[in-house]
């Protein structure tokens, strides 16, 4: 059987001799589809053709097809006559199909298919048009009598299975033709026959064309048999029913194979376009522009047919032009940004808006939501997106689907986005002046404007290791007042409530004996959870010390501290000989290893130590209290703490979530200055609310 099929296909391919003539295949197919769509509905529907005419007027009559139909009408008539003549004469279906291939030798495969289908649609459409109007139109009635339509309609009940089979086969035929035409329409700039899916499809298309044309011949023969002198026998033979069903099954298999190849071809084209777009973006950011519009259009939405942004204050849609020649801060994140992160950003943004009209007019924030294009959009995702969008006071992209796949790739590969929010700064000409300004904005807020790398470096050069760096006025005004009064201040954290009770009690006793003014402030822990809440409640209930009561402020404290680390990483100066960075790293390490305390006198930091060494220093007060009158409480405390640190040093550990864009290859230990070992850790804290559970 397979051998016979091969011989048959060689015969068909042997008739194919295209001479390059062009046929408006898609335009002709549009008309054919419309005819067959309505013709196949007629047996089960009393729908009039008025709606069909209206639809056709919209789709085709507004386009000038006159010249095309003039050129093709002769060919279509010849095909129609050939099919009708061979059907009347009882010619073998294969022989009729081969004769059609010989007649259409000079046309392409898709043109052959559409021309044959057009010839069939002409007769089949006329058949059903007459059946619809013959009862009310005398001319149609006379023509219908010649075609024996009244008798056919009177026996519509017994004929229904036959017409159902014909219509089912026609629908499959139309799907195959559409699929073949789509292959012809694939852009050669993005796909060639070297792609396996396309070469496989091209080899299979002659088979699809043959069996579709063979099916046209079979359907035409069925209609002819009804309108011939034998049409009074209104029954469907087993052979006829089997033939139509067999052809529909065979064509369905052909369609399934071609459709799979078409999907693969489209994926290949999308990938090629995405690669091209990605390279275009890279080139675009290497060029100089007069303003930022070309860059913003490439990133957000290239066309001018919609307003792609939502104004956060008015919640109305606006055009990209509102960002023209402004410093633009692109807030890039997924849909899982935490409420704390959003609250902190909103607080900083609102503060910057109050900074002054001049600054306000110079930069805008715009949220670019990143959603994995391979994940199907769901109601839950829609709800998350709309909730986040409604909370943002700045500009937002109207919908994540506007962001091209290539843009997402660019943001991940070039801007190192790993799901954790980043804030990419573009100057008024669209140039990237900072790959992530989130860190400097958290540290210095609007003082970091215009959020460039050089501004970040300049701000670091002006900084010193002092308490105000960690606790500015936006976190708690009381602490700034104590600093100005020159008081001793213990800043401390951890989640061990027993240690907190012992530490605060001992610190208070030592302060009273040394007769120094001491304030203590609990700032929680970088990780959030029930333990921290219990400690905060206990401190407040037992009046152990002062607490940053606003959870957002505690989050802001730790976010700023981590931002200092990430800022240095981004600048490539993590392990520079910088005493300030050395202390920040120690503080972050101590937080991971239990608890810590930092003693300052006014603005000056005296000791930054682990909970064990600071507590031991307080317990040992009797050993060093005689040095207080000589050196002062601050230096006496510092000297004894240094001795204890030399005896016992806690382990140092840094956890970088996999979602962090830039993870340093190496780090030096802030305690001993050795190169730290690198591990991969899987962590679950159960009751802790930690957004990133995988750490490197």
Coordinates of N, CA and C in Angstrom, one line a residue, residues 111-332:
X111 N -1.8 27.6 -4.8 CA -2.7 28.1 -5.8 C -3.6 27.0 -6.4
X112 N -3.0 25.9 -6.7 CA -3.8 24.7 -7.2 C -5.0 24.4 -6.3
X113 N -4.6 24.4 -5.0 CA -5.6 24.0 -3.9 C -6.7 25.0 -3.9
X114 N -6.4 26.3 -3.8 CA -7.4 27.3 -3.7 C -8.3 27.4 -4.9
X115 N -7.7 27.3 -6.1 CA -8.4 27.4 -7.4 C -9.5 26.2 -7.4
X116 N -9.0 25.0 -7.1 CA -10.0 23.8 -7.1 C -11.1 24.0 -6.1
X117 N -10.7 24.5 -4.9 CA -11.7 24.8 -3.9 C -12.7 25.9 -4.3
X118 N -12.2 26.9 -5.1 CA -13.0 27.9 -5.6 C -14.1 27.4 -6.6
X119 N -13.6 26.5 -7.5 CA -14.5 25.9 -8.4 C -15.6 25.1 -7.8
X120 N -15.2 24.4 -6.7 CA -16.2 23.6 -6.0 C -17.2 24.5 -5.3
X121 N -16.6 25.6 -4.6 CA -17.5 26.5 -3.9 C -18.5 27.2 -4.8
X122 N -18.1 27.4 -6.0 CA -19.0 28.1 -7.0 C -20.3 27.2 -7.2
X123 N -20.1 25.9 -7.4 CA -21.2 25.0 -7.7 C -22.0 24.7 -6.4
X124 N -21.2 24.5 -5.3 CA -21.9 24.1 -4.0 C -22.7 25.3 -3.5
X125 N -22.1 26.5 -3.6 CA -22.8 27.7 -3.2 C -24.0 28.0 -4.0
X126 N -24.0 27.7 -5.3 CA -25.1 27.9 -6.2 C -26.2 26.9 -5.8
X127 N -25.8 25.7 -5.5 CA -26.8 24.7 -5.1 C -27.6 25.1 -3.9
X128 N -26.9 25.6 -2.9 CA -27.6 26.0 -1.7 C -28.3 27.4 -1.8
X129 N -27.8 28.2 -2.7 CA -28.5 29.5 -2.9 C -29.8 29.3 -3.5
X130 N -29.9 28.4 -4.5 CA -31.1 28.1 -5.2 C -32.1 27.4 -4.2
X131 N -31.6 26.5 -3.4 CA -32.5 25.8 -2.5 C -33.1 26.8 -1.5
X132 N -32.4 27.9 -1.3 CA -32.9 28.9 -0.3 C -34.0 29.8 -0.8
X133 N -33.9 30.2 -2.1 CA -34.7 31.2 -2.7 C -35.7 30.7 -3.7
X134 N -35.7 29.4 -4.1 CA -36.5 29.0 -5.2 C -38.0 29.1 -4.9
X135 N -38.4 29.0 -3.6 CA -39.8 29.0 -3.3 C -40.4 30.4 -3.4
X136 N -39.5 31.5 -3.5 CA -40.1 32.8 -3.6 C -39.6 33.6 -4.8
X137 N -38.8 32.9 -5.7 CA -38.3 33.5 -6.9 C -38.5 32.6 -8.1
X138 N -39.3 33.1 -9.1 CA -39.7 32.3 -10.2 C -38.5 31.8 -11.0
X139 N -37.5 32.7 -11.2 CA -36.4 32.3 -12.0 C -35.6 31.2 -11.3
X140 N -35.4 31.4 -10.0 CA -34.7 30.4 -9.2 C -35.5 29.1 -9.1
X141 N -36.9 29.2 -9.1 CA -37.7 28.0 -9.1 C -37.5 27.1 -10.3
X142 N -37.5 27.8 -11.5 CA -37.3 27.1 -12.8 C -35.9 26.4 -12.8
X143 N -34.9 27.1 -12.4 CA -33.5 26.6 -12.3 C -33.5 25.4 -11.3
X144 N -34.2 25.5 -10.2 CA -34.2 24.5 -9.2 C -34.8 23.2 -9.7
X145 N -35.9 23.4 -10.5 CA -36.5 22.2 -11.1 C -35.6 21.5 -12.0
X146 N -34.8 22.2 -12.8 CA -33.8 21.5 -13.7 C -32.8 20.8 -12.9
X147 N -32.5 21.3 -11.7 CA -31.5 20.6 -10.8 C -32.1 19.7 -9.8
X148 N -33.5 19.5 -9.9 CA -34.2 18.6 -9.1 C -34.1 18.9 -7.6
X149 N -34.0 20.2 -7.3 CA -33.9 20.6 -5.9 C -35.1 20.4 -5.1
X150 N -36.4 20.7 -5.7 CA -37.6 20.5 -4.9 C -37.7 19.1 -4.3
X151 N -37.3 18.1 -5.1 CA -37.4 16.7 -4.6 C -36.4 16.5 -3.6
X152 N -35.2 17.1 -3.7 CA -34.1 16.9 -2.7 C -34.6 17.5 -1.4
X153 N -35.1 18.7 -1.4 CA -35.6 19.3 -0.2 C -36.7 18.6 0.5
X154 N -37.6 18.0 -0.3 CA -38.7 17.2 0.3 C -38.2 16.0 1.0
X155 N -37.0 15.5 0.6 CA -36.5 14.3 1.3 C -35.3 14.7 2.1
X156 N -35.3 15.9 2.7 CA -34.2 16.4 3.5 C -33.9 15.5 4.7
X157 N -34.9 14.8 5.3 CA -34.7 14.0 6.4 C -33.7 12.8 6.1
X158 N -34.1 12.0 5.2 CA -33.2 10.9 4.8 C -31.8 11.3 4.3
X159 N -31.7 12.5 3.7 CA -30.5 13.0 3.2 C -29.6 13.7 4.2
X160 N -30.1 13.9 5.4 CA -29.3 14.7 6.4 C -27.9 14.0 6.7
X161 N -27.9 12.7 6.9 CA -26.6 12.1 7.1 C -25.6 12.3 6.0
X162 N -26.1 12.3 4.7 CA -25.2 12.5 3.6 C -24.6 13.9 3.6
X163 N -25.5 14.9 3.8 CA -25.0 16.3 3.8 C -24.1 16.6 5.1
X164 N -24.4 15.9 6.2 CA -23.6 16.1 7.3 C -22.2 15.6 7.0
X165 N -22.1 14.4 6.3 CA -20.8 13.9 6.0 C -20.0 14.8 5.0
X166 N -20.8 15.3 4.0 CA -20.2 16.3 3.0 C -19.7 17.5 3.7
X167 N -20.5 18.1 4.6 CA -20.1 19.3 5.3 C -19.0 19.1 6.2
X168 N -18.9 18.0 6.9 CA -17.8 17.7 7.8 C -16.5 17.6 7.0
X169 N -16.6 16.9 5.8 CA -15.4 16.8 4.9 C -15.0 18.2 4.4
X170 N -15.9 19.1 4.1 CA -15.6 20.4 3.6 C -14.9 21.2 4.6
X171 N -15.3 21.1 5.9 CA -14.7 21.9 7.0 C -13.2 21.4 7.1
X172 N -13.0 20.1 7.1 CA -11.6 19.6 7.2 C -10.8 20.1 6.0
X173 N -11.4 20.1 4.8 CA -10.7 20.6 3.6 C -10.3 22.1 3.8
X174 N -11.2 22.9 4.3 CA -10.9 24.3 4.4 C -9.8 24.5 5.4
X175 N -9.7 23.7 6.5 CA -8.7 23.8 7.5 C -7.3 23.4 6.8
X176 N -7.3 22.4 6.0 CA -6.1 22.0 5.3 C -5.6 23.1 4.4
X177 N -6.5 23.6 3.6 CA -6.2 24.7 2.7 C -5.6 25.9 3.4
X178 N -6.2 26.3 4.5 CA -5.7 27.4 5.3 C -4.3 27.1 5.8
X179 N -4.1 25.9 6.3 CA -2.8 25.5 6.8 C -1.7 25.6 5.7
X180 N -2.0 25.1 4.5 CA -1.1 25.1 3.4 C -0.7 26.5 3.0
X181 N -1.8 27.4 2.9 CA -1.6 28.8 2.6 C -0.7 29.5 3.6
X182 N -0.9 29.1 4.9 CA -0.1 29.7 6.0 C 1.4 29.4 5.8
X183 N 1.7 28.2 5.4 CA 3.1 27.8 5.1 C 3.7 28.7 4.0
X184 N 2.9 28.9 3.0 CA 3.4 29.8 1.9 C 3.7 31.2 2.4
X185 N 2.9 31.6 3.4 CA 3.0 33.0 3.9 C 4.1 33.2 5.0
X186 N 4.8 32.1 5.3 CA 5.9 32.3 6.3 C 7.0 33.2 5.8
X187 N 7.5 34.1 6.6 CA 8.5 35.1 6.2 C 9.8 34.4 5.9
X188 N 10.3 34.5 4.7 CA 11.6 33.8 4.3 C 12.8 34.4 5.1
X189 N 12.6 35.6 5.5 CA 13.8 36.3 6.3 C 14.1 35.6 7.6
X190 N 13.1 34.8 8.1 CA 13.2 34.2 9.4 C 13.2 32.7 9.4
X191 N 12.9 32.1 8.2 CA 12.9 30.6 8.2 C 13.2 30.2 6.7
X192 N 13.9 29.1 6.6 CA 14.3 28.5 5.3 C 14.1 27.0 5.3
X193 N 14.2 26.4 4.2 CA 14.0 24.9 4.1 C 15.1 24.2 4.9
X194 N 16.1 24.8 5.4 CA 17.1 24.1 6.2 C 16.5 23.8 7.6
X195 N 15.4 24.5 8.0 CA 14.7 24.2 9.2 C 14.0 22.9 9.0
X196 N 14.2 21.9 9.9 CA 13.6 20.6 9.7 C 12.1 20.6 9.6
X197 N 11.4 21.4 10.4 CA 10.0 21.4 10.4 C 9.4 21.9 9.1
X198 N 10.1 22.9 8.5 CA 9.6 23.5 7.2 C 9.9 22.5 6.1
X199 N 11.1 21.9 6.1 CA 11.4 20.9 5.0 C 10.5 19.7 5.1
X200 N 10.2 19.3 6.3 CA 9.2 18.2 6.5 C 7.8 18.5 5.9
X201 N 7.4 19.7 6.3 CA 6.1 20.2 5.8 C 6.0 20.4 4.3
X202 N 7.1 20.9 3.7 CA 7.1 21.1 2.3 C 7.1 19.8 1.5
X203 N 7.7 18.7 2.1 CA 7.6 17.4 1.5 C 6.2 16.8 1.6
X204 N 5.5 17.2 2.7 CA 4.2 16.7 2.9 C 3.1 17.4 2.2
X205 N 3.3 18.7 1.8 CA 2.3 19.5 1.2 C 1.7 18.9 -0.1
X206 N 2.5 18.3 -1.0 CA 1.9 17.6 -2.2 C 0.9 16.6 -1.8
X207 N 1.1 15.8 -0.7 CA 0.2 14.8 -0.2 C -1.1 15.5 0.2
X208 N -0.9 16.6 1.0 CA -2.1 17.3 1.5 C -2.9 17.9 0.3
X209 N -2.2 18.4 -0.7 CA -3.0 19.0 -1.9 C -3.7 17.9 -2.6
X210 N -3.0 16.7 -2.8 CA -3.7 15.6 -3.5 C -5.0 15.2 -2.8
X211 N -4.9 14.9 -1.5 CA -6.1 14.4 -0.8 C -7.2 15.4 -0.6
X212 N -6.8 16.7 -0.6 CA -7.8 17.7 -0.5 C -8.6 17.8 -1.8
X213 N -7.8 17.8 -3.0 CA -8.4 17.8 -4.3 C -9.2 16.6 -4.5
X214 N -8.8 15.5 -4.1 CA -9.5 14.2 -4.2 C -10.8 14.3 -3.4
X215 N -10.8 14.9 -2.3 CA -12.0 15.1 -1.4 C -13.0 16.1 -2.1
X216 N -12.5 17.1 -2.8 CA -13.3 18.0 -3.6 C -14.1 17.2 -4.7
X217 N -13.3 16.3 -5.4 CA -13.9 15.5 -6.4 C -15.0 14.6 -5.8
X218 N -14.8 14.0 -4.6 CA -15.7 13.1 -4.0 C -17.0 13.9 -3.6
X219 N -16.8 15.1 -3.0 CA -18.0 15.9 -2.6 C -18.8 16.3 -3.9
X220 N -18.1 16.7 -4.9 CA -18.8 17.1 -6.2 C -19.6 15.9 -6.7
X221 N -19.0 14.7 -6.6 CA -19.7 13.5 -7.2 C -21.0 13.3 -6.4
X222 N -20.9 13.5 -5.1 CA -22.1 13.3 -4.2 C -23.2 14.3 -4.6
X223 N -22.9 15.5 -4.8 CA -23.9 16.5 -5.2 C -24.5 16.2 -6.6
X224 N -23.6 15.8 -7.5 CA -24.0 15.4 -8.9 C -25.0 14.2 -8.8
X225 N -24.7 13.3 -8.0 CA -25.5 12.1 -7.9 C -26.9 12.4 -7.4
X226 N -27.0 13.5 -6.6 CA -28.3 13.9 -6.1 C -29.1 14.6 -7.2
X227 N -28.5 15.4 -8.0 CA -29.2 16.2 -9.0 C -29.3 15.5 -10.4
X228 N -28.8 14.2 -10.4 CA -28.9 13.5 -11.7 C -30.2 12.7 -11.7
X229 N -30.4 12.0 -12.8 CA -31.7 11.2 -12.9 C -31.7 10.1 -11.8
X230 N -30.6 9.8 -11.2 CA -30.6 8.8 -10.1 C -30.9 9.4 -8.8
X231 N -31.1 10.7 -8.8 CA -31.3 11.4 -7.5 C -32.6 11.1 -6.8
X232 N -33.5 10.4 -7.6 CA -34.8 10.1 -6.9 C -34.6 9.0 -5.8
X233 N -33.5 8.3 -5.9 CA -33.3 7.3 -4.9 C -32.5 8.0 -3.7
X234 N -33.3 8.6 -2.8 CA -32.6 9.4 -1.8 C -32.2 8.6 -0.6
X235 N -31.2 7.8 -0.9 CA -30.6 7.0 0.2 C -29.0 7.1 0.0
X236 N -28.4 6.8 1.1 CA -26.9 6.9 1.1 C -26.4 5.5 1.2
X237 N -25.6 5.1 0.1 CA -25.1 3.7 0.1 C -23.9 3.6 1.1
X238 N -23.6 2.4 1.6 CA -22.6 2.2 2.5 C -21.2 2.6 2.0
X239 N -21.0 2.4 0.6 CA -19.8 2.7 0.0 C -19.6 4.2 0.0
X240 N -20.6 5.0 -0.3 CA -20.5 6.5 -0.4 C -20.2 7.0 1.0
X241 N -20.9 6.5 2.0 CA -20.7 7.0 3.4 C -19.3 6.7 3.9
X242 N -18.8 5.5 3.5 CA -17.5 5.1 3.9 C -16.4 5.9 3.2
X243 N -16.6 6.3 2.0 CA -15.6 7.1 1.2 C -15.5 8.5 1.8
X244 N -16.6 9.1 2.1 CA -16.6 10.5 2.7 C -15.9 10.4 4.1
X245 N -16.3 9.4 4.9 CA -15.7 9.3 6.3 C -14.2 9.0 6.2
X246 N -13.8 8.1 5.3 CA -12.4 7.8 5.1 C -11.6 9.0 4.7
X247 N -12.1 9.7 3.8 CA -11.4 10.9 3.3 C -11.3 12.0 4.4
X248 N -12.3 12.1 5.2 CA -12.3 13.1 6.3 C -11.2 12.6 7.3
X249 N -11.2 11.3 7.6 CA -10.2 10.8 8.6 C -8.8 11.0 8.0
X250 N -8.6 10.7 6.8 CA -7.3 10.8 6.2 C -6.8 12.3 6.2
X251 N -7.7 13.2 5.8 CA -7.4 14.6 5.8 C -7.1 15.1 7.2
X252 N -7.8 14.6 8.2 CA -7.6 15.1 9.5 C -6.2 14.7 10.0
X253 N -5.7 13.5 9.6 CA -4.4 13.1 9.9 C -3.3 14.0 9.2
X254 N -3.6 14.3 8.0 CA -2.7 15.2 7.2 C -2.7 16.5 7.9
X255 N -3.9 17.0 8.3 CA -3.9 18.4 8.9 C -3.2 18.4 10.3
X256 N -3.4 17.3 11.0 CA -2.7 17.2 12.3 C -1.2 17.3 12.2
X257 N -0.7 16.5 11.2 CA 0.8 16.5 10.9 C 1.3 17.9 10.5
X258 N 0.6 18.5 9.5 CA 1.0 19.8 9.1 C 0.9 20.9 10.2
X259 N -0.2 20.8 11.0 CA -0.4 21.8 12.0 C 0.7 21.8 13.0
X260 N 1.2 20.6 13.4 CA 2.3 20.4 14.3 C 3.6 21.1 13.7
X261 N 3.8 20.8 12.4 CA 5.0 21.4 11.8 C 4.9 23.0 11.7
X262 N 3.6 23.4 11.5 CA 3.4 24.9 11.4 C 3.7 25.5 12.8
X263 N 3.2 24.9 13.9 CA 3.5 25.4 15.2 C 5.0 25.5 15.5
X264 N 5.7 24.4 15.1 CA 7.2 24.4 15.2 C 7.8 25.5 14.4
X265 N 7.3 25.7 13.2 CA 7.9 26.8 12.3 C 7.6 28.2 12.9
X266 N 6.4 28.4 13.5 CA 6.1 29.7 14.1 C 7.0 29.9 15.3
X267 N 7.2 28.9 16.1 CA 8.1 29.0 17.2 C 9.5 29.4 16.8
X268 N 10.0 28.8 15.7 CA 11.3 29.1 15.1 C 11.3 30.6 14.7
X269 N 10.3 31.0 14.0 CA 10.2 32.4 13.5 C 10.2 33.4 14.7
X270 N 9.4 33.1 15.7 CA 9.3 33.9 16.9 C 10.7 34.0 17.6
X271 N 11.4 32.9 17.6 CA 12.7 32.9 18.3 C 13.7 33.7 17.5
X272 N 13.6 33.6 16.1 CA 14.5 34.4 15.3 C 14.2 35.9 15.4
X273 N 12.9 36.2 15.4 CA 12.5 37.6 15.6 C 13.0 38.2 17.0
X274 N 12.8 37.3 18.0 CA 13.2 37.7 19.3 C 14.7 37.9 19.4
X275 N 15.5 37.1 18.7 CA 17.0 37.2 18.7 C 17.3 38.6 18.0
X276 N 16.6 38.8 16.9 CA 16.8 40.1 16.2 C 16.5 41.3 17.0
X277 N 15.4 41.2 17.7 CA 14.9 42.3 18.6 C 15.9 42.5 19.7
X278 N 16.4 41.4 20.3 CA 17.3 41.5 21.4 C 18.6 42.2 20.9
X279 N 19.1 41.8 19.7 CA 20.3 42.5 19.2 C 20.1 43.9 18.9
X280 N 18.8 44.2 18.4 CA 18.5 45.6 18.2 C 18.5 46.4 19.5
X281 N 18.0 45.8 20.6 CA 18.0 46.5 21.8 C 19.5 46.8 22.3
X282 N 20.3 45.8 22.2 CA 21.7 46.0 22.6 C 22.4 47.1 21.8
X283 N 22.1 47.1 20.4 CA 22.7 48.1 19.6 C 22.1 49.5 19.9
X284 N 20.8 49.5 20.3 CA 20.1 50.8 20.6 C 20.7 51.5 21.8
X285 N 21.1 50.7 22.8 CA 21.7 51.3 24.0 C 23.2 51.7 23.8
X286 N 23.8 51.3 22.7 CA 25.1 51.7 22.4 C 25.2 53.0 21.5
X287 N 24.0 53.4 21.1 CA 23.9 54.6 20.2 C 23.6 55.8 21.0
X288 N 23.8 57.0 20.4 CA 23.4 58.3 21.0 C 22.1 58.8 20.4
X289 N 21.2 59.2 21.2 CA 19.9 59.7 20.7 C 19.6 61.1 21.2
X290 N 18.7 61.8 20.4 CA 18.4 63.2 20.8 C 17.4 63.2 22.0
X291 N 16.6 62.1 22.1 CA 15.8 62.0 23.3 C 15.6 60.6 23.7
X292 N 14.7 60.2 24.6 CA 14.6 58.9 25.1 C 13.5 58.1 24.4
X293 N 12.8 58.7 23.5 CA 11.6 58.0 23.0 C 11.8 56.7 22.2
X294 N 12.9 56.7 21.4 CA 13.2 55.5 20.7 C 13.5 54.3 21.6
X295 N 14.2 54.6 22.6 CA 14.6 53.6 23.6 C 13.3 53.1 24.4
X296 N 12.5 54.0 24.8 CA 11.3 53.7 25.6 C 10.3 52.9 24.8
X297 N 10.2 53.3 23.5 CA 9.3 52.5 22.6 C 9.7 51.1 22.4
X298 N 11.0 51.0 22.3 CA 11.6 49.6 22.1 C 11.4 48.8 23.3
X299 N 11.5 49.4 24.5 CA 11.3 48.6 25.8 C 9.9 48.4 26.1
X300 N 9.0 49.3 25.9 CA 7.6 49.2 26.4 C 6.6 48.9 25.3
X301 N 6.5 49.7 24.3 CA 5.6 49.4 23.2 C 5.9 50.3 22.0
X302 N 6.1 49.6 20.9 CA 6.7 50.3 19.7 C 5.7 51.1 18.9
X303 N 4.4 50.7 18.9 CA 3.4 51.3 18.1 C 2.8 52.5 18.7
X304 N 2.0 53.2 17.9 CA 1.3 54.4 18.5 C -0.2 54.2 18.5
X305 N -0.7 53.0 18.4 CA -2.1 52.7 18.3 C -2.8 52.7 19.7
X306 N -2.1 52.6 20.7 CA -2.7 52.6 22.1 C -1.9 53.4 23.0
X307 N -2.5 53.8 24.2 CA -1.7 54.5 25.2 C -1.2 53.4 26.2
X308 N 0.1 53.2 26.2 CA 0.6 52.0 26.9 C 0.9 52.2 28.4
X309 N 0.6 53.4 28.9 CA 0.9 53.6 30.4 C -0.3 54.0 31.1
X310 N -0.3 53.8 32.4 CA -1.3 54.2 33.3 C -0.7 55.3 34.3
X311 N -1.4 56.4 34.4 CA -0.9 57.4 35.3 C -1.3 57.0 36.7
X312 N -0.4 56.9 37.7 CA -0.7 56.4 39.0 C -1.6 57.3 39.8
X313 N -1.5 58.6 39.6 CA -2.4 59.5 40.3 C -3.8 59.6 39.8
X314 N -3.9 59.7 38.5 CA -5.3 59.8 37.9 C -5.9 58.5 37.5
X315 N -5.0 57.4 37.4 CA -5.4 56.1 37.0 C -6.0 56.1 35.5
X316 N -5.6 57.1 34.8 CA -6.0 57.2 33.4 C -4.8 56.8 32.5
X317 N -5.1 56.3 31.3 CA -4.1 55.9 30.3 C -3.5 57.1 29.7
X318 N -2.1 57.0 29.5 CA -1.4 58.1 28.9 C -0.4 57.5 27.9
X319 N 0.1 58.4 27.0 CA 1.1 57.9 26.0 C 2.5 58.0 26.6
X320 N 3.5 57.4 25.9 CA 4.9 57.4 26.3 C 5.5 58.8 26.3
X321 N 4.8 59.7 25.5 CA 5.3 61.0 25.4 C 5.5 61.7 26.7
X322 N 4.7 61.3 27.7 CA 4.8 62.0 29.0 C 6.2 61.8 29.6
X323 N 7.0 60.9 29.1 CA 8.4 60.6 29.6 C 9.4 61.2 28.7
X324 N 9.0 61.9 27.7 CA 10.0 62.5 26.7 C 11.0 63.4 27.4
X325 N 12.3 63.2 27.2 CA 13.4 64.1 27.7 C 13.3 64.2 29.2
X326 N 12.9 63.2 29.9 CA 13.0 63.2 31.4 C 13.9 62.1 31.8
X327 N 14.5 62.2 33.0 CA 15.1 61.1 33.6 C 14.1 60.1 34.0
X328 N 14.2 58.9 33.5 CA 13.2 57.9 33.8 C 13.8 56.7 34.6
X329 N 13.1 56.4 35.7 CA 13.5 55.3 36.6 C 12.5 54.2 36.3
X330 N 13.1 53.1 35.7 CA 12.2 52.0 35.3 C 12.3 51.0 36.5
X331 N 11.1 50.9 37.2 CA 11.0 49.9 38.3 C 10.6 48.6 37.7
X332 N 11.5 47.7 37.7 CA 11.3 46.4 37.0 C 11.1 45.3 38.1

